[in-house]
mmCIF file of C-alpha atoms in Angstrom:
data_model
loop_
_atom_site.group_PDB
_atom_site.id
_atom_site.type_symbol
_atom_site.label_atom_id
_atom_site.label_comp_id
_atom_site.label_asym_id
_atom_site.label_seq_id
_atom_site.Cartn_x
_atom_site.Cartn_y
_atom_site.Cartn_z
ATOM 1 C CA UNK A 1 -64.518 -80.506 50.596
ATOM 2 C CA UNK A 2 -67.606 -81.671 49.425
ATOM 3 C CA UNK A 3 -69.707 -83.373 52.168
ATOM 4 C CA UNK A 4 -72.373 -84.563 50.097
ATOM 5 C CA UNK A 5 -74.061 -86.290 47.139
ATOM 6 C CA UNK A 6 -77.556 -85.425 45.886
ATOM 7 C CA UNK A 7 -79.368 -86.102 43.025
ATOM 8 C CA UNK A 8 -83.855 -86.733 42.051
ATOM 9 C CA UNK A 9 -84.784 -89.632 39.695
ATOM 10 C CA UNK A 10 -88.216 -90.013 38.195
ATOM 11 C CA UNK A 11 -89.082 -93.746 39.274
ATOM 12 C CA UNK A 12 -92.315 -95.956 38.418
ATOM 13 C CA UNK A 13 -94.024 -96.644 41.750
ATOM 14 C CA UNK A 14 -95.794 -100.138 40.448
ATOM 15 C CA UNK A 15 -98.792 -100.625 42.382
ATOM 16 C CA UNK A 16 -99.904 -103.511 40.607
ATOM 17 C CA UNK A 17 -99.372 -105.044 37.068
ATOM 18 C CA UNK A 18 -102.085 -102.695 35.668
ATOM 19 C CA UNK A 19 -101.539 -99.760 37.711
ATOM 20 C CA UNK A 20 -97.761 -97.545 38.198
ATOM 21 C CA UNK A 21 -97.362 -93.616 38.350
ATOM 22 C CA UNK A 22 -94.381 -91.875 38.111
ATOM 23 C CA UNK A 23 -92.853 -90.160 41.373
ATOM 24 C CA UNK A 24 -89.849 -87.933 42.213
ATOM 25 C CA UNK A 25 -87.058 -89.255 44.548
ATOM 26 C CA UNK A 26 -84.166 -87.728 46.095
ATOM 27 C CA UNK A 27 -80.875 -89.770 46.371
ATOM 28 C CA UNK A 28 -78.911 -88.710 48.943
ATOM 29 C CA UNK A 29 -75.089 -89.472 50.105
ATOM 30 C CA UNK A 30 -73.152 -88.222 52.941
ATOM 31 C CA UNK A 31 -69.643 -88.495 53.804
ATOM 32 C CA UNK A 32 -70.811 -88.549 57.544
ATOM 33 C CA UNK A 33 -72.682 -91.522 57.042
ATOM 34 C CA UNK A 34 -70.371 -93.098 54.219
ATOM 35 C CA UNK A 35 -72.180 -96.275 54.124
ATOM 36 C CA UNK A 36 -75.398 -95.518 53.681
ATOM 37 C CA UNK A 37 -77.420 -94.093 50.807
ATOM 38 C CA UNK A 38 -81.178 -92.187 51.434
ATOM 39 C CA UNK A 39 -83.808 -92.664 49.061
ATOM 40 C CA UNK A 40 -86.537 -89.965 49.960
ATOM 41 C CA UNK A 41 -90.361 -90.821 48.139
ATOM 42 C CA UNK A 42 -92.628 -88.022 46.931
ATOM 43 C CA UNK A 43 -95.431 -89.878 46.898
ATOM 44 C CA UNK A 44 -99.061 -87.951 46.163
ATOM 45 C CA UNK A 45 -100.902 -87.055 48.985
ATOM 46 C CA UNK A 46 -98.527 -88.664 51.407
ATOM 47 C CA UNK A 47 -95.582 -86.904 53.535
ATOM 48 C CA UNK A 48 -92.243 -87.656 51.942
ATOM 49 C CA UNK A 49 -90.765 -91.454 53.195
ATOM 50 C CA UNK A 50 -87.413 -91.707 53.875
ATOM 51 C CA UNK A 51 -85.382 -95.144 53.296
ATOM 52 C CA UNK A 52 -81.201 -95.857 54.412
ATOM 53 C CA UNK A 53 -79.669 -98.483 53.384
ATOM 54 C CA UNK A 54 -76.150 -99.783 52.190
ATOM 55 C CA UNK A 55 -74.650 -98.153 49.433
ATOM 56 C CA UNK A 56 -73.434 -101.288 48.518
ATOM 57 C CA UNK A 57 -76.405 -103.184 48.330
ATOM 58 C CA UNK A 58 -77.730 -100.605 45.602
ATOM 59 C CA UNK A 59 -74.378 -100.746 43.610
ATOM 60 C CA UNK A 60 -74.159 -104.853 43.471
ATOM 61 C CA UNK A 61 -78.527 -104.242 42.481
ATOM 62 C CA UNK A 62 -77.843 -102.432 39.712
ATOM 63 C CA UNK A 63 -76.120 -105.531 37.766
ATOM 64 C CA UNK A 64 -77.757 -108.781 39.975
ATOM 65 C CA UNK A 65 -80.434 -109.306 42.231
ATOM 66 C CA UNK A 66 -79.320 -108.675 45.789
ATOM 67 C CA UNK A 67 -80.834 -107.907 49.345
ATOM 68 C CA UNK A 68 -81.757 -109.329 52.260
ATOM 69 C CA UNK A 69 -84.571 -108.181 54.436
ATOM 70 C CA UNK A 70 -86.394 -105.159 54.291
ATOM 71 C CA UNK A 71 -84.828 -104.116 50.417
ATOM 72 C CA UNK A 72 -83.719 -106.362 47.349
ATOM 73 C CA UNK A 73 -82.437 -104.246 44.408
ATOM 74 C CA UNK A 74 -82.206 -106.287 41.508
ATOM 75 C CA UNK A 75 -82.373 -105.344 37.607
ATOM 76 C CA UNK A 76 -85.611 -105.910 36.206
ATOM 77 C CA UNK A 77 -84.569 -107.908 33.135
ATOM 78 C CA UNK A 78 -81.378 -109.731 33.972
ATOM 79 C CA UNK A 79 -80.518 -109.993 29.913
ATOM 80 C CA UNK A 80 -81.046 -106.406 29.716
ATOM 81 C CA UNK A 81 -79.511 -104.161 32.063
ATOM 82 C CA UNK A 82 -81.524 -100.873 31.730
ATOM 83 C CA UNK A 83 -83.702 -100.522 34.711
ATOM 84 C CA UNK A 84 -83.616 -101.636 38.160
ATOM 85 C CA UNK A 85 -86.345 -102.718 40.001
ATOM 86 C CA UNK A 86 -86.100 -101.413 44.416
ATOM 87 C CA UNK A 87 -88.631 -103.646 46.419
ATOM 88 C CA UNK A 88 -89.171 -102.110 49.996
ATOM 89 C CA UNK A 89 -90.713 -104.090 52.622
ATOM 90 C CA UNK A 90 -92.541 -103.720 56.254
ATOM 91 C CA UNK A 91 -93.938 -106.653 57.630
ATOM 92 C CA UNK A 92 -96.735 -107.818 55.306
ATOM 93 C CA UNK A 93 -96.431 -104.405 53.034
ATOM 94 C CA UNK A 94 -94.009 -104.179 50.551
ATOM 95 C CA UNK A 95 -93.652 -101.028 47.757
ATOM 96 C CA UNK A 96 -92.181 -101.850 44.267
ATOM 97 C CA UNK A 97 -89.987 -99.145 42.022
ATOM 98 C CA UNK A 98 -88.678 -99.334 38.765
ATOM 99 C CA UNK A 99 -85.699 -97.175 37.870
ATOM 100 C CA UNK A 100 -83.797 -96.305 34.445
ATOM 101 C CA UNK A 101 -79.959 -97.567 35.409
ATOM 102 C CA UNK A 102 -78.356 -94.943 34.361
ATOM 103 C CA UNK A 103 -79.202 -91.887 36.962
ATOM 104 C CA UNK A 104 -78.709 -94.399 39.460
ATOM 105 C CA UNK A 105 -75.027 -95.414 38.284
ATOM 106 C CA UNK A 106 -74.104 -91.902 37.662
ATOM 107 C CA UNK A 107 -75.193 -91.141 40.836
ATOM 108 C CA UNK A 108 -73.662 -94.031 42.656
ATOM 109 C CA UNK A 109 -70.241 -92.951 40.956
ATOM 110 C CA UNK A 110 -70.301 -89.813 42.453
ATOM 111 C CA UNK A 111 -70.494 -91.304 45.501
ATOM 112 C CA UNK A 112 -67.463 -93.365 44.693
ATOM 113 C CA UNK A 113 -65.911 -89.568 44.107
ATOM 114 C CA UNK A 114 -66.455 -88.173 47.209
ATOM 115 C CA UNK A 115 -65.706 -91.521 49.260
ATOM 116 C CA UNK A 116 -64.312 -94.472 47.500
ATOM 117 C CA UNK A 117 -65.710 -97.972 47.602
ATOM 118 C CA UNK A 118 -63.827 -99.629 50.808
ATOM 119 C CA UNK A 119 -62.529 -96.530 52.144
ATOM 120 C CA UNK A 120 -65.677 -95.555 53.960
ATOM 121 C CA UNK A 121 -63.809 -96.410 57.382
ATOM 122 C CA UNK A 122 -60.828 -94.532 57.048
ATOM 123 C CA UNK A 123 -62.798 -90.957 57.801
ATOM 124 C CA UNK A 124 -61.947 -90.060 60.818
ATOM 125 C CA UNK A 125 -65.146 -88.078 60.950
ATOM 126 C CA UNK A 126 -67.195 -90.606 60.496
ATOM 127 C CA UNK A 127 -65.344 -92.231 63.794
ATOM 128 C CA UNK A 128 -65.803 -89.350 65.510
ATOM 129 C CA UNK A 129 -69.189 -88.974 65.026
ATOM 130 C CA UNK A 130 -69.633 -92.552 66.192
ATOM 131 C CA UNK A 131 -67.813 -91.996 69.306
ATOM 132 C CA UNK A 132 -69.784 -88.637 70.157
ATOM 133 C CA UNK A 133 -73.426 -90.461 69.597
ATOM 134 C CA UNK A 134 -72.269 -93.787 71.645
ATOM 135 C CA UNK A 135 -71.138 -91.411 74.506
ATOM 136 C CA UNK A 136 -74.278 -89.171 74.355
ATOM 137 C CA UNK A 137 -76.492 -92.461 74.277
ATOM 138 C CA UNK A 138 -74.870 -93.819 77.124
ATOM 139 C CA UNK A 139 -74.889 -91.036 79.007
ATOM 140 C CA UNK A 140 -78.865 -90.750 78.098
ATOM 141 C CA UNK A 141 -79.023 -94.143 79.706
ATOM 142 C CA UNK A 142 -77.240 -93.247 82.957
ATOM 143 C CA UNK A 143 -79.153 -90.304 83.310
ATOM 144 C CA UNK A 144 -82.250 -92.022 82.392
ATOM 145 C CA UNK A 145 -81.543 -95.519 84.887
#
């Protein structure tokens, strides 16, 4: 079985209204972490920058503005789905992207392929990969106090 989901979109990393360039990033999905989604950013001159967050929130982004926090996915005309716009935010710093929809959808449904939409807790290898990194972190703590 397939553990995995990849796939690399060319996104618009908008600097300001005047100013965007165009930048690879990887979308990644694993079944051990069925929740989640990675977005990895090959920005110029930088190391690569790794976000997770909840499949979820990018699937409901793609058709309404959603998000709490650090990211809000929404699409960037809400009369015309054909791009999606992925705000990231650190404290005072924030980092706008502007997607085409339809890498991201075709992405997001293989996802739903390898691990259904509401059936991420019913691998029992996600479970026991939970179990084994609680137990290891509390036995760090023991050891450690």
């Amino acid at each position: 079985m397939r553990e995995s989901v990849q796939a690399e979109v060319m996104m618009s990393f908008l600097v300001s209204e005047e100013l965007s360039f165009r930048i690879p990033v990887e979308l990644r999905y694993e079944a051990t972490d069925p929740y989640a989604v990675r977005l990895t950013f090959h920005l110029p001159g930088d190391a690569p920058v790794t976000w997770a967050f909840g499949r979820e929130l990018l699937i409901d982004g793609v058709g309404r503005p959603c998000g709490e926090g650090d990211v809000h996915v929404a699409p960037a005309d809400p009369e015309s789905p054909g791009d999606v716009l992925i705000r990231l935010q650190v404290g005072g710093d924030q980092a706008l992207f502007r997607s085409s929809s339809a890498p991201l959808v075709a992405f997001l449904d293989r996802t739903d392929r390898l691990v259904p939409l509401g059936q991420e807790g019913a691998l029992s290898d996600f479970d026991a990969s939970l179990d084994e990194a609680l137990d290891r972190i509390l036995a760090e703590e023991q050891s450690a106090g």
